[in-house]
mmCIF file of C-alpha atoms in Angstrom:
data_model
loop_
_atom_site.group_PDB
_atom_site.id
_atom_site.type_symbol
_atom_site.label_atom_id
_atom_site.label_comp_id
_atom_site.label_asym_id
_atom_site.label_seq_id
_atom_site.Cartn_x
_atom_site.Cartn_y
_atom_site.Cartn_z
ATOM 1 C CA MET H 6 44.532 38.569 -33.709
ATOM 2 C CA ARG H 7 42.584 35.242 -32.404
ATOM 3 C CA ASN H 8 43.984 34.640 -28.976
ATOM 4 C CA ALA H 9 43.062 38.464 -28.709
ATOM 5 C CA ARG H 10 39.646 37.746 -29.263
ATOM 6 C CA LYS H 11 39.696 34.556 -26.676
ATOM 7 C CA ALA H 12 41.521 35.904 -24.541
ATOM 8 C CA ILE H 13 38.502 38.701 -24.377
ATOM 9 C CA LEU H 14 35.496 36.902 -24.987
ATOM 10 C CA ASN H 15 36.866 34.348 -22.424
ATOM 11 C CA ALA H 16 37.719 36.656 -19.879
ATOM 12 C CA CYS H 17 34.022 38.647 -20.300
ATOM 13 C CA LEU H 18 32.674 35.482 -19.820
ATOM 14 C CA ALA H 19 34.540 35.194 -16.116
ATOM 15 C CA PRO H 20 32.423 35.746 -13.329
ATOM 16 C CA VAL H 21 34.060 38.131 -11.782
ATOM 17 C CA ASP H 22 31.559 40.486 -9.697
ATOM 18 C CA ALA H 23 30.736 37.634 -8.150
ATOM 19 C CA ILE H 24 33.914 36.437 -7.052
ATOM 20 C CA ARG H 25 35.133 40.241 -6.751
ATOM 21 C CA ALA H 26 31.773 40.023 -3.616
ATOM 22 C CA ALA H 27 32.975 36.472 -2.571
ATOM 23 C CA GLU H 28 36.342 37.974 -1.314
ATOM 24 C CA TYR H 29 35.416 41.801 -0.299
ATOM 25 C CA SER H 30 33.320 39.865 1.914
ATOM 26 C CA GLY H 31 36.105 37.175 3.356
ATOM 27 C CA ASP H 32 34.111 34.528 2.164
ATOM 28 C CA TYR H 33 37.667 32.456 0.227
ATOM 29 C CA THR H 34 35.596 29.438 0.149
ATOM 30 C CA ALA H 35 32.404 30.811 -2.048
ATOM 31 C CA ARG H 36 35.611 32.536 -4.145
ATOM 32 C CA LEU H 37 37.557 29.084 -4.312
ATOM 33 C CA ALA H 38 34.340 27.842 -5.707
ATOM 34 C CA ARG H 39 33.118 29.940 -8.510
ATOM 35 C CA GLN H 40 37.372 29.839 -10.287
ATOM 36 C CA GLU H 41 36.508 26.184 -10.176
ATOM 37 C CA ASP H 42 32.894 27.003 -11.583
ATOM 38 C CA ARG H 43 34.724 29.283 -14.316
ATOM 39 C CA LYS H 44 36.289 26.120 -15.447
ATOM 40 C CA THR H 45 33.498 24.916 -16.436
ATOM 41 C CA LEU H 46 31.787 27.124 -18.411
ATOM 42 C CA PRO H 47 31.092 27.204 -22.270
ATOM 43 C CA PHE H 48 34.197 29.728 -23.313
ATOM 44 C CA GLY H 49 34.043 26.653 -26.292
ATOM 45 C CA LEU H 50 30.576 26.143 -26.811
ATOM 46 C CA VAL H 51 30.118 30.359 -27.239
ATOM 47 C CA TRP H 52 32.892 30.801 -29.597
ATOM 48 C CA ALA H 53 32.637 27.659 -31.792
ATOM 49 C CA TYR H 54 29.768 29.925 -32.242
ATOM 50 C CA TYR H 55 31.731 32.858 -32.846
ATOM 51 C CA CYS H 56 33.644 31.607 -35.649
ATOM 52 C CA GLU H 57 30.513 30.305 -36.941
ATOM 53 C CA SER H 58 28.621 33.152 -37.262
ATOM 54 C CA LYS H 59 32.221 34.898 -38.974
ATOM 55 C CA GLY H 60 32.510 32.176 -40.829
ATOM 56 C CA ILE H 61 35.593 31.385 -39.970
ATOM 57 C CA ALA H 62 37.378 27.183 -38.977
ATOM 58 C CA PRO H 63 36.747 27.012 -35.143
ATOM 59 C CA ASP H 64 39.221 25.415 -32.911
ATOM 60 C CA GLY H 65 41.434 22.495 -34.381
ATOM 61 C CA ALA H 66 39.461 22.480 -37.944
ATOM 62 C CA TRP H 67 41.751 25.321 -38.888
ATOM 63 C CA LEU H 68 44.726 23.191 -39.311
ATOM 64 C CA ASP H 69 43.428 20.432 -42.008
ATOM 65 C CA GLU H 70 42.658 23.501 -44.118
ATOM 66 C CA VAL H 71 46.630 24.538 -43.548
ATOM 67 C CA LYS H 72 48.011 21.000 -44.060
ATOM 68 C CA ALA H 73 46.068 21.015 -46.820
ATOM 69 C CA TYR H 74 47.589 24.617 -48.216
ATOM 70 C CA GLU H 75 51.671 23.271 -47.485
ATOM 71 C CA ARG H 76 50.477 20.084 -49.102
ATOM 72 C CA ASP H 77 49.051 22.110 -52.246
ATOM 73 C CA VAL H 78 51.122 25.128 -52.778
ATOM 74 C CA LEU H 79 53.904 25.179 -50.038
ATOM 75 C CA SER H 80 55.453 21.683 -51.267
ATOM 76 C CA ARG H 81 55.599 23.745 -55.469
ATOM 77 C CA ARG H 82 57.539 26.714 -54.677
#
């Protein structure tokens, strides 16, 4: 579920209209530039805010919780 939400958020942030407009007009240089600009969109910041607003750990931070669970709970089984 988490990866699906990340993919949907990433798709929503993409400048699809600008990329399509450039492609339909035959301006492939602008299309390439928009696609490259997409790579630097603030996706990580938006995702971190979403995680914080839902009270869950953002990427990377949850791994420490999993390791602690494995060490404290799973090792006793």
